Structure formats: structure tokens, C-alpha cells
XYZ file of C-alpha atoms in Angstrom:
624
model
C 30.485 -45.034 -87.203
C 30.799 -48.641 -88.428
C 31.129 -52.238 -86.244
C 31.865 -55.626 -87.397
C 28.874 -57.861 -85.359
C 29.919 -61.110 -86.324
C 30.649 -63.795 -89.698
C 28.964 -66.027 -91.620
C 30.657 -68.740 -92.756
C 30.801 -68.770 -96.740
C 33.252 -71.937 -97.445
C 35.461 -74.131 -95.128
C 37.603 -71.825 -93.855
C 36.087 -69.008 -95.141
C 34.950 -66.086 -93.404
C 33.087 -62.697 -94.216
C 32.824 -60.209 -91.630
C 29.365 -58.152 -91.732
C 29.693 -54.653 -91.536
C 27.162 -52.521 -89.593
C 27.087 -48.611 -89.203
C 24.753 -46.188 -87.612
C 24.358 -42.473 -87.416
C 21.374 -40.135 -86.301
C 20.890 -37.108 -84.531
C 18.859 -35.859 -81.285
C 17.361 -32.208 -81.842
C 15.218 -29.589 -80.603
C 13.550 -26.847 -82.285
C 11.942 -23.762 -80.832
C 10.434 -20.906 -82.597
C 9.019 -17.952 -81.213
C 6.364 -15.296 -82.631
C 7.341 -12.062 -83.766
C 3.813 -11.086 -84.184
C 0.520 -10.835 -82.568
C -1.524 -13.488 -84.575
C -4.641 -10.763 -85.463
C -6.847 -12.557 -87.588
C -9.409 -12.849 -84.635
C -10.334 -9.243 -84.913
C -13.660 -9.338 -86.303
C -15.804 -7.000 -84.540
C -19.517 -7.437 -82.542
C -19.750 -10.854 -81.415
C -23.316 -11.928 -81.867
C -25.092 -11.348 -78.548
C -22.285 -11.087 -76.715
C -21.109 -14.729 -77.430
C -17.641 -14.616 -77.619
C -17.207 -16.965 -81.132
C -14.256 -14.774 -81.993
C -11.526 -13.620 -79.922
C -10.079 -9.908 -80.251
C -6.633 -9.960 -81.655
C -5.086 -7.981 -78.238
C -6.600 -11.083 -76.296
C -5.648 -14.184 -78.481
C -1.783 -12.394 -78.649
C 1.264 -14.427 -79.447
C 3.976 -11.904 -79.833
C 7.015 -12.813 -78.400
C 5.433 -16.651 -77.188
C 6.845 -20.167 -78.351
C 5.103 -21.228 -81.345
C 7.215 -24.718 -81.085
C 8.724 -26.358 -78.786
C 9.792 -29.851 -80.312
C 11.795 -32.902 -79.659
C 12.856 -35.348 -82.213
C 15.447 -37.715 -82.599
C 16.538 -40.041 -85.923
C 18.412 -43.226 -86.117
C 19.792 -44.748 -89.359
C 21.583 -47.894 -89.541
C 22.703 -50.297 -92.520
C 24.112 -54.070 -92.395
C 26.009 -55.016 -95.596
C 25.787 -58.693 -96.106
C 28.003 -58.949 -99.125
C 25.489 -60.145 -101.764
C 22.761 -57.703 -100.396
C 22.218 -54.920 -97.715
C 19.697 -54.063 -95.570
C 19.252 -50.259 -94.271
C 16.462 -48.582 -92.452
C 15.528 -45.339 -90.622
C 13.432 -44.195 -87.723
C 12.246 -40.978 -86.428
C 10.326 -40.142 -83.340
C 9.022 -36.323 -82.693
C 6.976 -34.986 -79.871
C 6.122 -31.374 -78.730
C 5.653 -29.750 -75.643
C 2.018 -27.963 -75.977
C 2.931 -24.401 -75.671
C 0.360 -21.506 -74.214
C 0.040 -19.992 -77.940
C -0.925 -23.429 -79.444
C -3.533 -23.970 -76.551
C -4.908 -20.353 -77.751
C -5.143 -22.018 -81.296
C -6.907 -24.848 -79.536
C -9.052 -22.256 -77.846
C -9.965 -20.867 -81.081
C -10.593 -23.768 -83.298
C -13.863 -25.239 -80.635
C -15.364 -21.224 -81.115
C -14.132 -20.276 -84.490
C -16.456 -17.957 -86.203
C -18.075 -17.603 -89.733
C -19.163 -14.565 -91.536
C -22.788 -15.633 -92.601
C -24.695 -13.704 -94.980
C -28.602 -12.297 -94.992
C -30.836 -15.159 -95.173
C -34.364 -15.819 -96.295
C -35.773 -15.418 -93.220
C -35.996 -11.694 -92.717
C -34.139 -11.069 -89.411
C -30.498 -12.260 -90.409
C -29.248 -15.780 -91.824
C -29.286 -17.473 -88.351
C -32.639 -15.903 -87.410
C -34.030 -19.786 -88.697
C -37.893 -20.983 -88.931
C -39.130 -22.554 -85.812
C -38.786 -25.634 -87.384
C -34.935 -25.523 -87.433
C -34.877 -23.967 -83.758
C -33.543 -20.607 -83.887
C -30.229 -19.443 -82.140
C -31.003 -16.874 -80.303
C -28.895 -14.232 -82.406
C -29.927 -10.853 -81.110
C -27.156 -8.533 -82.933
C -25.559 -7.854 -86.083
C -21.831 -8.362 -87.241
C -21.425 -4.872 -86.059
C -22.748 -5.078 -82.990
C -26.124 -3.212 -83.182
C -29.227 -4.351 -83.200
C -30.412 -7.148 -85.689
C -32.598 -5.949 -88.498
C -34.193 -7.323 -91.862
C -31.201 -7.931 -94.013
C -28.314 -7.950 -91.447
C -25.523 -10.707 -91.789
C -23.673 -11.816 -88.446
C -20.977 -13.921 -86.982
C -21.565 -17.614 -85.807
C -19.986 -20.497 -84.838
C -19.485 -22.249 -87.830
C -19.092 -25.544 -85.605
C -22.833 -25.802 -84.969
C -22.936 -27.024 -88.401
C -19.707 -29.358 -88.573
C -18.255 -26.729 -91.011
C -15.273 -25.868 -88.462
C -14.820 -25.241 -85.045
C -14.417 -28.335 -82.900
C -10.630 -29.331 -83.651
C -10.011 -31.550 -80.848
C -6.491 -31.559 -79.014
C -5.868 -35.039 -80.495
C -6.114 -33.250 -84.114
C -3.463 -31.349 -83.248
C -1.023 -33.708 -81.844
C -1.611 -36.261 -84.871
C -0.523 -33.173 -86.856
C 2.967 -32.512 -84.917
C 3.758 -35.681 -83.304
C 5.170 -38.980 -84.692
C 6.402 -41.908 -84.417
C 7.544 -43.722 -87.517
C 9.955 -46.030 -89.433
C 10.519 -43.604 -92.458
C 12.562 -46.148 -94.436
C 13.288 -49.713 -94.306
C 14.607 -51.355 -97.554
C 17.083 -53.941 -99.291
C 19.505 -53.422 -102.001
C 21.022 -55.909 -103.998
C 22.558 -56.347 -107.672
C 21.655 -58.810 -110.541
C 24.594 -59.322 -112.692
C 27.061 -56.059 -113.123
C 24.223 -53.528 -114.513
C 21.664 -54.118 -112.708
C 20.835 -52.310 -109.170
C 17.572 -53.150 -106.793
C 16.108 -51.352 -103.809
C 12.846 -52.369 -102.529
C 11.288 -51.154 -99.687
C 10.038 -47.860 -97.889
C 12.783 -45.652 -99.311
C 12.507 -42.222 -100.978
C 13.448 -41.495 -104.655
C 14.227 -38.003 -105.752
C 13.958 -36.045 -109.180
C 14.619 -32.745 -110.218
C 16.744 -29.592 -109.906
C 14.885 -27.403 -107.408
C 14.551 -26.002 -104.010
C 11.709 -24.233 -102.481
C 9.189 -25.076 -105.341
C 8.865 -28.525 -107.032
C 8.511 -29.498 -110.308
C 9.776 -33.137 -110.651
C 10.073 -34.356 -107.654
C 6.801 -35.741 -107.766
C 6.919 -39.309 -106.749
C 6.363 -38.559 -102.882
C 3.875 -36.258 -101.003
C 5.406 -33.545 -98.430
C 4.014 -32.918 -94.689
C 4.053 -29.574 -94.086
C 2.253 -29.060 -91.213
C 4.651 -28.556 -88.294
C 7.310 -26.673 -90.420
C 5.489 -25.205 -93.533
C 8.384 -25.274 -96.599
C 11.203 -24.085 -94.055
C 12.741 -27.210 -92.956
C 16.271 -26.898 -94.631
C 16.313 -30.692 -95.629
C 13.926 -31.815 -97.609
C 14.244 -35.439 -96.620
C 12.883 -34.046 -93.271
C 9.455 -33.549 -95.015
C 9.218 -35.870 -97.776
C 7.014 -38.964 -96.776
C 8.762 -42.313 -98.063
C 6.926 -44.732 -99.852
C 7.228 -48.797 -100.510
C 8.704 -49.007 -103.991
C 10.569 -51.229 -106.295
C 13.397 -49.031 -107.594
C 15.647 -50.595 -110.157
C 18.537 -49.208 -112.095
C 20.423 -50.200 -115.099
C 23.071 -49.044 -116.323
C 23.680 -48.215 -120.045
C 27.541 -47.261 -120.407
C 27.242 -47.629 -124.590
C 24.605 -44.671 -124.286
C 26.162 -42.945 -121.458
C 23.563 -43.330 -119.033
C 20.921 -45.167 -117.126
C 17.625 -46.150 -117.050
C 15.502 -46.212 -113.805
C 12.241 -48.317 -112.959
C 9.951 -47.223 -110.020
C 6.847 -49.117 -109.203
C 4.720 -48.411 -106.531
C 2.226 -51.332 -105.579
C 0.170 -49.392 -103.240
C 0.767 -50.993 -100.369
C 1.306 -47.333 -98.382
C -0.846 -45.990 -95.655
C -3.456 -43.497 -96.591
C -1.563 -40.806 -94.533
C 1.657 -41.712 -97.039
C 0.528 -40.155 -99.821
C -0.125 -36.959 -101.246
C 0.699 -33.383 -99.557
C -0.294 -33.032 -95.937
C -1.386 -29.096 -95.393
C -2.066 -27.402 -91.835
C -5.689 -27.379 -92.401
C -6.882 -28.481 -89.454
C -5.248 -25.284 -87.254
C -2.358 -24.624 -85.853
C 0.728 -22.734 -85.844
C 0.729 -22.753 -90.197
C -2.619 -22.867 -91.046
C -3.413 -19.965 -93.454
C -4.639 -17.034 -92.218
C -7.379 -16.698 -91.545
C -8.402 -20.488 -90.992
C -6.499 -21.211 -87.751
C -8.561 -23.774 -86.126
C -10.986 -24.462 -88.764
C -10.574 -28.120 -88.071
C -10.949 -28.748 -91.936
C -10.974 -32.408 -92.232
C -13.500 -33.026 -89.184
C -16.294 -30.704 -90.828
C -18.670 -31.179 -93.780
C -16.555 -29.823 -96.458
C -13.243 -31.306 -95.864
C -12.885 -34.670 -95.368
C -9.980 -36.276 -96.738
C -10.723 -39.185 -99.339
C -7.621 -41.439 -99.928
C -9.417 -43.829 -101.813
C -11.236 -41.961 -104.413
C -12.023 -43.744 -107.828
C -9.689 -41.282 -109.633
C -7.025 -40.924 -106.582
C -7.192 -44.463 -104.604
C -3.654 -44.735 -102.475
C -4.238 -48.797 -102.811
C -3.960 -48.462 -106.692
C -0.451 -49.009 -108.271
C 1.921 -46.170 -109.594
C 4.766 -46.227 -111.844
C 7.390 -44.376 -113.875
C 10.610 -44.214 -115.590
C 13.576 -41.863 -115.533
C 16.392 -42.143 -118.338
C 19.548 -39.848 -116.833
C 22.924 -39.672 -119.144
C 25.437 -37.375 -119.901
C 25.923 -35.752 -123.482
C 29.035 -33.545 -124.367
C 29.250 -32.891 -120.594
C 25.520 -31.456 -119.912
C 23.755 -34.012 -117.596
C 20.057 -34.482 -118.586
C 17.228 -36.550 -117.624
C 14.201 -37.577 -118.992
C 11.418 -38.771 -117.096
C 7.844 -40.163 -116.796
C 5.718 -40.681 -113.782
C 1.871 -41.603 -113.389
C 0.997 -41.421 -109.803
C -0.965 -39.591 -107.037
C -0.456 -35.867 -107.721
C 0.835 -34.149 -104.436
C -1.455 -30.942 -104.933
C -5.203 -31.964 -103.823
C -8.361 -30.622 -104.767
C -11.854 -29.998 -103.345
C -15.147 -31.592 -105.158
C -18.351 -30.485 -104.217
C -21.527 -33.098 -103.495
C -23.435 -32.883 -106.915
C -26.732 -32.448 -104.730
C -25.710 -28.996 -103.656
C -25.823 -27.657 -107.085
C -28.045 -29.772 -109.663
C -27.691 -27.403 -112.306
C -24.063 -28.110 -112.131
C -21.609 -30.547 -113.105
C -18.751 -32.309 -111.044
C -17.907 -35.520 -112.749
C -14.977 -36.223 -110.223
C -17.447 -36.671 -107.184
C -17.295 -40.399 -106.120
C -21.126 -41.623 -104.860
C -19.769 -44.600 -103.401
C -18.549 -42.446 -100.498
C -21.261 -40.279 -99.877
C -21.930 -40.108 -96.156
C -20.369 -38.953 -92.796
C -22.185 -38.908 -89.350
C -25.287 -39.850 -90.859
C -25.629 -36.513 -93.265
C -23.956 -36.404 -96.958
C -20.650 -34.323 -96.788
C -20.710 -31.420 -98.859
C -17.331 -31.604 -100.391
C -14.527 -33.343 -99.791
C -10.595 -33.128 -100.691
C -8.659 -35.701 -102.998
C -5.398 -36.243 -104.539
C -6.311 -37.103 -107.979
C -3.795 -39.523 -110.336
C -2.070 -37.618 -113.029
C 0.596 -38.239 -115.253
C 4.019 -35.847 -115.289
C 6.448 -35.869 -118.058
C 9.718 -34.456 -117.430
C 13.216 -33.191 -118.078
C 15.991 -31.585 -116.454
C 19.536 -30.556 -117.459
C 22.645 -29.201 -115.583
C 26.100 -28.015 -116.983
C 29.005 -25.835 -116.078
C 29.327 -22.665 -118.187
C 32.925 -21.339 -118.228
C 32.104 -17.867 -119.434
C 29.704 -17.472 -116.473
C 31.486 -19.594 -114.047
C 28.868 -21.241 -112.642
C 26.581 -24.296 -113.190
C 23.581 -23.853 -114.810
C 20.516 -25.819 -114.365
C 16.744 -26.520 -115.182
C 13.806 -28.493 -115.487
C 10.243 -28.490 -117.497
C 7.856 -30.685 -116.059
C 4.186 -31.255 -118.236
C 1.368 -32.775 -116.719
C -1.805 -32.873 -118.778
C -5.418 -32.442 -117.717
C -4.238 -31.033 -114.354
C -7.536 -30.615 -111.937
C -8.207 -27.088 -110.372
C -10.791 -25.434 -108.203
C -13.139 -22.989 -109.782
C -15.705 -20.337 -108.084
C -14.095 -17.152 -106.883
C -17.163 -15.673 -105.841
C -19.100 -19.287 -104.896
C -21.099 -19.702 -101.531
C -21.751 -22.709 -99.267
C -25.790 -22.384 -98.165
C -25.548 -24.803 -95.218
C -29.519 -24.901 -95.349
C -29.426 -25.812 -98.693
C -27.448 -28.639 -97.884
C -29.503 -30.121 -95.177
C -32.665 -29.498 -97.307
C -30.834 -31.746 -100.224
C -30.222 -34.267 -97.796
C -34.112 -34.803 -96.355
C -32.503 -33.071 -93.308
C -34.925 -29.928 -93.540
C -38.478 -30.045 -95.324
C -38.341 -30.255 -98.866
C -39.489 -26.845 -100.919
C -42.674 -25.532 -100.156
C -43.594 -27.622 -97.311
C -44.181 -25.009 -94.209
C -43.195 -22.021 -96.254
C -39.336 -23.754 -97.014
C -38.134 -22.333 -100.280
C -36.196 -24.082 -102.624
C -32.503 -23.446 -101.701
C -29.567 -24.089 -103.354
C -26.208 -25.983 -101.452
C -24.002 -24.071 -103.987
C -24.564 -20.438 -104.637
C -22.825 -18.589 -108.045
C -22.021 -22.059 -109.532
C -20.271 -21.027 -112.431
C -22.412 -23.991 -114.153
C -25.478 -23.428 -112.786
C -27.068 -20.335 -113.702
C -29.983 -21.204 -111.258
C -27.707 -20.512 -108.320
C -27.583 -16.553 -108.598
C -26.222 -14.718 -105.682
C -25.935 -11.249 -105.074
C -24.463 -10.087 -101.313
C -26.159 -7.500 -99.820
C -28.945 -7.321 -102.015
C -32.755 -8.364 -100.836
C -33.940 -11.857 -101.936
C -35.779 -11.276 -105.225
C -37.513 -13.491 -107.719
C -33.761 -13.024 -109.790
C -31.801 -14.446 -107.278
C -31.780 -17.554 -105.387
C -33.254 -18.084 -102.017
C -30.705 -17.968 -99.287
C -30.468 -19.658 -95.990
C -27.365 -19.585 -94.315
C -25.024 -18.487 -97.012
C -20.793 -18.953 -95.973
C -18.345 -17.536 -98.643
C -16.193 -20.278 -99.604
C -13.821 -20.113 -103.289
C -13.499 -22.868 -105.268
C -16.913 -24.635 -104.442
C -17.651 -24.830 -108.243
C -17.154 -27.630 -110.698
C -13.166 -29.079 -110.601
C -11.613 -28.126 -114.456
C -8.998 -29.784 -115.815
C -6.378 -27.807 -117.484
C -2.575 -28.753 -119.240
C 0.040 -27.439 -117.136
C 4.333 -26.673 -117.953
C 6.267 -25.892 -114.836
C 9.260 -24.098 -115.582
C 12.422 -23.926 -113.496
C 15.650 -22.445 -114.570
C 18.386 -21.879 -112.158
C 22.096 -21.112 -111.576
C 24.781 -21.841 -108.490
C 27.691 -19.960 -108.500
C 31.084 -19.525 -106.075
C 31.472 -16.013 -105.142
C 35.504 -15.676 -105.371
C 35.352 -12.489 -104.367
C 34.360 -12.639 -100.668
C 37.212 -14.005 -99.542
C 39.059 -10.870 -100.172
C 35.966 -8.438 -99.428
C 34.059 -10.053 -96.697
C 37.102 -12.565 -95.546
C 35.426 -15.539 -95.667
C 37.567 -18.558 -95.657
C 36.255 -20.088 -99.225
C 34.015 -18.554 -101.459
C 30.888 -17.625 -100.727
C 27.901 -19.945 -102.308
C 25.167 -17.916 -104.367
C 21.909 -20.019 -106.128
C 19.063 -18.551 -107.827
C 16.220 -19.911 -109.217
C 13.287 -18.773 -111.680
C 10.319 -20.491 -111.097
C 7.050 -20.291 -113.496
C 3.876 -22.483 -113.374
C 1.775 -21.956 -116.642
C -1.966 -22.626 -116.949
C -1.903 -23.334 -120.447
C -5.040 -22.693 -122.624
C -5.713 -20.329 -120.091
C -9.562 -18.693 -120.052
C -10.070 -16.579 -117.100
C -13.722 -17.111 -117.809
C -12.690 -20.357 -116.157
C -12.995 -18.390 -113.022
C -10.034 -20.979 -111.540
C -9.101 -19.752 -107.737
C -5.467 -19.925 -106.724
C -6.097 -21.425 -103.243
C -9.096 -22.976 -102.141
C -11.132 -20.658 -99.443
C -9.403 -17.721 -100.958
C -11.171 -15.433 -103.704
C -8.182 -14.590 -105.837
C -8.408 -16.041 -109.233
C -5.542 -18.453 -110.794
C -2.945 -16.567 -113.208
C -1.985 -17.807 -116.183
C 1.898 -17.436 -114.944
C 2.594 -17.892 -111.623
C 6.004 -16.971 -111.052
C 8.573 -17.216 -108.294
C 12.137 -15.512 -107.955
C 14.743 -16.828 -105.226
C 17.824 -16.644 -104.137
C 20.374 -17.784 -101.094
C 23.256 -17.103 -100.386
C 25.816 -18.736 -97.571
C 29.068 -17.114 -96.462
C 31.555 -19.518 -94.549
C 33.810 -18.230 -91.945
C 36.499 -20.371 -89.967
C 36.271 -22.948 -91.972
C 32.711 -23.560 -92.659
C 32.223 -23.462 -88.573
C 30.339 -20.368 -88.586
C 28.090 -19.765 -91.778
C 25.780 -16.803 -91.907
C 23.106 -17.104 -94.799
C 19.838 -15.384 -96.207
C 17.358 -16.600 -98.747
C 14.761 -14.492 -100.416
C 11.954 -15.049 -102.705
C 9.248 -12.860 -104.110
C 6.036 -13.429 -105.879
C 6.616 -11.645 -109.621
C 3.111 -11.622 -110.009
C 1.762 -9.999 -106.652
C 4.841 -8.754 -105.448
C 4.757 -10.964 -101.809
C 7.647 -12.072 -100.854
C 9.707 -13.655 -97.430
C 13.346 -13.329 -96.459
C 15.280 -15.994 -94.136
C 18.198 -14.663 -92.289
C 20.275 -17.182 -91.064
C 23.618 -18.379 -88.638
C 24.846 -21.903 -88.771
C 27.106 -22.912 -86.145
C 29.326 -26.156 -85.926
C 30.824 -27.125 -82.477
C 33.659 -30.148 -82.674
C 32.147 -33.059 -84.155
C 28.819 -33.075 -82.927
C 27.209 -30.448 -81.985
C 25.345 -28.188 -84.735
C 23.151 -25.230 -83.878
C 20.730 -22.994 -86.499
C 19.397 -19.621 -85.808
C 16.889 -18.326 -88.475
C 14.044 -15.642 -88.986
C 11.518 -16.475 -91.145
C 9.676 -13.181 -92.552
C 6.976 -12.897 -94.663
C 5.692 -9.592 -96.690
C 2.471 -10.148 -98.386
C 0.799 -7.102 -100.183
C -2.539 -8.244 -99.132
C -3.950 -10.094 -96.282
C -7.424 -11.439 -95.194
C -7.997 -10.796 -91.505
C -11.416 -11.086 -91.272
C -12.475 -14.537 -90.352
C -14.112 -16.764 -92.766
C -17.059 -16.158 -94.466
C -15.659 -12.468 -96.284
C -15.181 -11.899 -99.648
C -11.503 -11.434 -100.694
C -10.233 -11.346 -104.156
C -6.677 -10.654 -103.459
C -4.862 -12.569 -101.358
C -2.359 -15.016 -102.533
C -0.268 -18.065 -101.555
C 2.049 -15.798 -99.281
C -0.562 -13.747 -98.175
C -2.235 -16.702 -96.302
C 1.153 -16.577 -94.212
C 0.503 -13.204 -92.725
C 1.613 -12.864 -89.001
C 3.333 -15.915 -89.066
C 6.836 -14.480 -88.753
C 8.851 -16.083 -86.307
C 12.450 -16.518 -84.734
C 13.875 -20.248 -84.381
C 16.321 -22.244 -83.207
C 17.357 -25.852 -84.268
C 20.290 -27.457 -82.088
C 21.350 -30.772 -82.984
C 23.554 -32.967 -81.438
C 24.587 -35.699 -84.319
C 26.390 -38.902 -83.954
């Protein structure tokens, strides 16, 4: 819509109207679980204390996992020499019974704790530490020497204790998403200043060159159809200079560092909720000793300036671009405190920020600053009657977590900070905070074996892959894709115009790969990183009745593990204002981890963390 709001005097007898436009939507998101959440099937709550939930009690199938209300307003005003535009969005969620169950689980989440140094199970602590009254082992039988048990990890600030406020903060928002001014300097230079989104790259689902912004993946994971709803806008100076002599333009990007801490990096659902990775639902990671997010780390401070450029052009009907950006990585990394494993090394640790609630934090999550060099292309192929596109993104020295078989010993952490007596006092052994640290031979630990002179003494050992030192590897992301109109569908399927097909092959290559580096694919899971992580995606849409009825289907597969997902959908248009979308989000992992935190798992990969997250979704939009 457009309206004339008034006029400004430009010269005697002359006036120019200010053009004002606005648009927006009011939207409802509804999702229903198609499966029970079975991740709390751990057997044998110690001592009858219900620190775990049985799968049939927790349930979830047929219950609402999302009732979300949102509205967005976009407005712009053209004053002639300059323009001002902004976007505001508000979102609120109704707490469902299923989410209340997730909340309860977060307050009693159990961790599998391995046999310790004190004789009768890991939690039978010496009198100086108080003891915890645990009388049964993990199978519910009598506690015997060497037994491991389940315990409420919240006792140690590890997890548990996720509060209602944390979940509401993840889902609810009132935000001015964009506000910027645009103007020209001469005929060739176009300037855009303020909070905005800048999109680079050619990919959907998996990103290679879309690197300037982080994404908020907490409330909808990667499944929302419009990336701009998930992308986190930033305050930027965005200048484009036309160079017609060379058939292209140069874009300059500068981020002065005026954004808030929550505006940079990706936000994953690590505090719990409907998209938390199984079996981490409700772990409350950012409120624990091992997961606080540090946005002011010396290798990734959100207050530091970031910058980059992109040259875009056309050469013999081939569109292409070259780009460089130095900024905050969307992929976070977890770094451990060196006090946990003095024989190891972790050069990323920032000693200026080492305290939480009076205790040393065991680890923290950071988004390091990285450099990325990119190239994209797109061209029409007459032979294939399709558009071909691709991109390359090279990141030197990209950080990765290591330690597929590492353990966090909570008593070792407390001993290192002085909360527990030092070695030798009151019979206290010399405990390590991290066990099986790849860089510390003195931290060797064998699960299930008795403590011997050859092994590190153990207090409260929690399996936590990724707690080894951070290492850096050159990384190359490659995407090859095609977009094609399927003309035959008009005759065979009766579509009102050709159906549309898009295919993408996406590969992440860890260069100079060495299996002995022991890189984990996902922090908290024991599956090792592969040299090539390759996904194939396909998406089809079939327009009927002049695009008012459009069924579609999207599918993707991890070609290394054959984990896959399938998203059938139906888009409906009613007049100029109403839009309705139905879809099912279905995941088919070949291996999943059902047990609670603390169990060694070496096979669960990225799509495996979405086990039992299948759901039916309806999105109802009134647009104006």
C-alpha cells in the first residue's frame, strides 16, 4: 500500500510529495508432535528418585509443540534524496502442555555418571563432600563397588534448572528487525546505513557464503521457508559502487560492532525446548558450568569491527561473484578451562573471563572471528534447459572441537578451583577435570575398569565428547546446484504451469584431515568428524489453479550416514490476503542416542539429533 502523507517545500511554487508504503502480516504457527519423546527411557531412577522420565509418561504424540502468534510490519518513506525503511516483528507463544513437560524435565534431567574413586558408585562422595544418599545402581539394583549411577546433573550446575524465563526468552521476542536509510552519492554509489540483512550466496538449507549474519534456530530449527525470518540483522554500512565498464559492481560491508551480544553468531536450541538435540532436551546448557556463551571473547568479541567486500558481475552471460569477509563465525565452538587438564593445551581460553557464580567455569561457548574467501556463479544451460549455480567458501584455520571419548570429572573441576581439598588432604586423590584429553597422556581413563595405578583417579565422570583442545583446520565448502522447470508436468500432471525442481549437492571438506586429530562432528556427541560431510537435497513444487494450490516436497540425505529428512507440503492462496501452508517435518536417522547425558555414543550425527522431532505444521498468514 502507498499513501501520500504531505509535502515538503523545495522551492517557491514547487513541492514534492513524500511517498509512504507499508505492508506486513499477522501469522499463526501451529505444530503437533507425530511421535512420543522417548529420550527419557533411562532405567532405574536411583533410590526411587524420579530424576528421569519414562518415555510413556513423558509422551508428546498428538500434543501441540508450538502455538505461536506473530506479526510483522514493514514501512518505508521516500523523501526523494534519501529513503528510510524499517521492519518490526513481535512474537509470543502459548505454553503448551508438552512444553510444560519439557520444562519439568529440565529441572530433573539425569546424567549417567561413571564409577568413581570412592568405592561405592561415583556419587558416594567422601564425608567432606556430604554424600548424596544414592542406594541403587543404574539398573535399579543394589549399589555395589564400581557401579555407575544416574544422577541429577543440576546438583553440580551442569544442567537441570532450566527456568521458564529461559524458554520464553528463546521463543518470545519484540524487536525492531531492520531500520536503515538509503541514498546515492552521484550516479554510481549507493549507500545503505543501519540495521539490515545482506545476503550472499546461492544455497538453500545449508549455507556456504551466507556468512555475514547468524541465524536464530531455536524456535523453528532450519525449517522456516523464508530465511529472512531466521536471519539475525546487523548494524552495517553497505555501499555498492557500479562499474559498468567492467560489467559489475563492488559491494563494501563494514560492521562497526554496535550490535548486541545476542545479534551475532547462530543461536541453537541448547537451553531445552522442542528443538533441543536429543537427548539434550532441557539441559539448560547456557546456565550451567559448561555452556555459558561468551560474546566478548578475545578471539570473537561482538564489539569488534568486521568488514568485507564482494565483486559481482556478468561475463558472457555467466553471473559470478568474488567475496571476502572477516567476521564472527556462525559456527560456535566450545573451549575448556586449562585448569581442568594442565597437561593439555587450549590456547583459545580467555583468562579475563573465568568466573561464574564464584566458581571457575568448566567451559564456555564462543563464536570465533574467521576469514572467508568465496566464489559463486550461475548460468543458464540450453543443453539442460536449466539454471546451473554453485559456490565455494574457503575458511582458513577454522576452529573445531576434539575428543570423541572425553569425560568431564566434576570433582576434578572443584578440586582445581579449591572447593575440594588438594591431593593428599583427607585421602583426596589427584583428580583431573578432563579425562582422555588427547593432549594430556596423564588423563587416561577407561570406562568400567577399576581405578589402577595406570589410570587417572576418577570422581564424578560425565561423558562429554568435545572437551579436548580446540584445533584449527582449513575448510572448504562446495555447493553445486540446478534449478529447472519441468514442462512435462502440465500435460501429465495437469499443473497450470511447469513444476519447479531444485537440486543441491553440498559438501564440507576438512582439508589436511587426520583421523588422529579426533575431531567431533557435534559437541556432546561421540561421532567423529568426517573429512567430507556431504548432503544432497531436492525440492519440487507443483502449481495448480494459477498458483493458488501448490503441493510440494523437499527431501535431503546425508550421503555419509544416510540419515535423511522429508518435508511434504501444501500451499494455499485465498484472495489477496490469506495464505495457508501445511507441512510435515519427518526425520529418518539411521542411528540415534536415546539415553540421557553421559552415555558414550559414537554414531549419532547431525540429523540423528532430530530423532522423534517429527511434526505436522500449519502456518496461517493474513498479509496486508
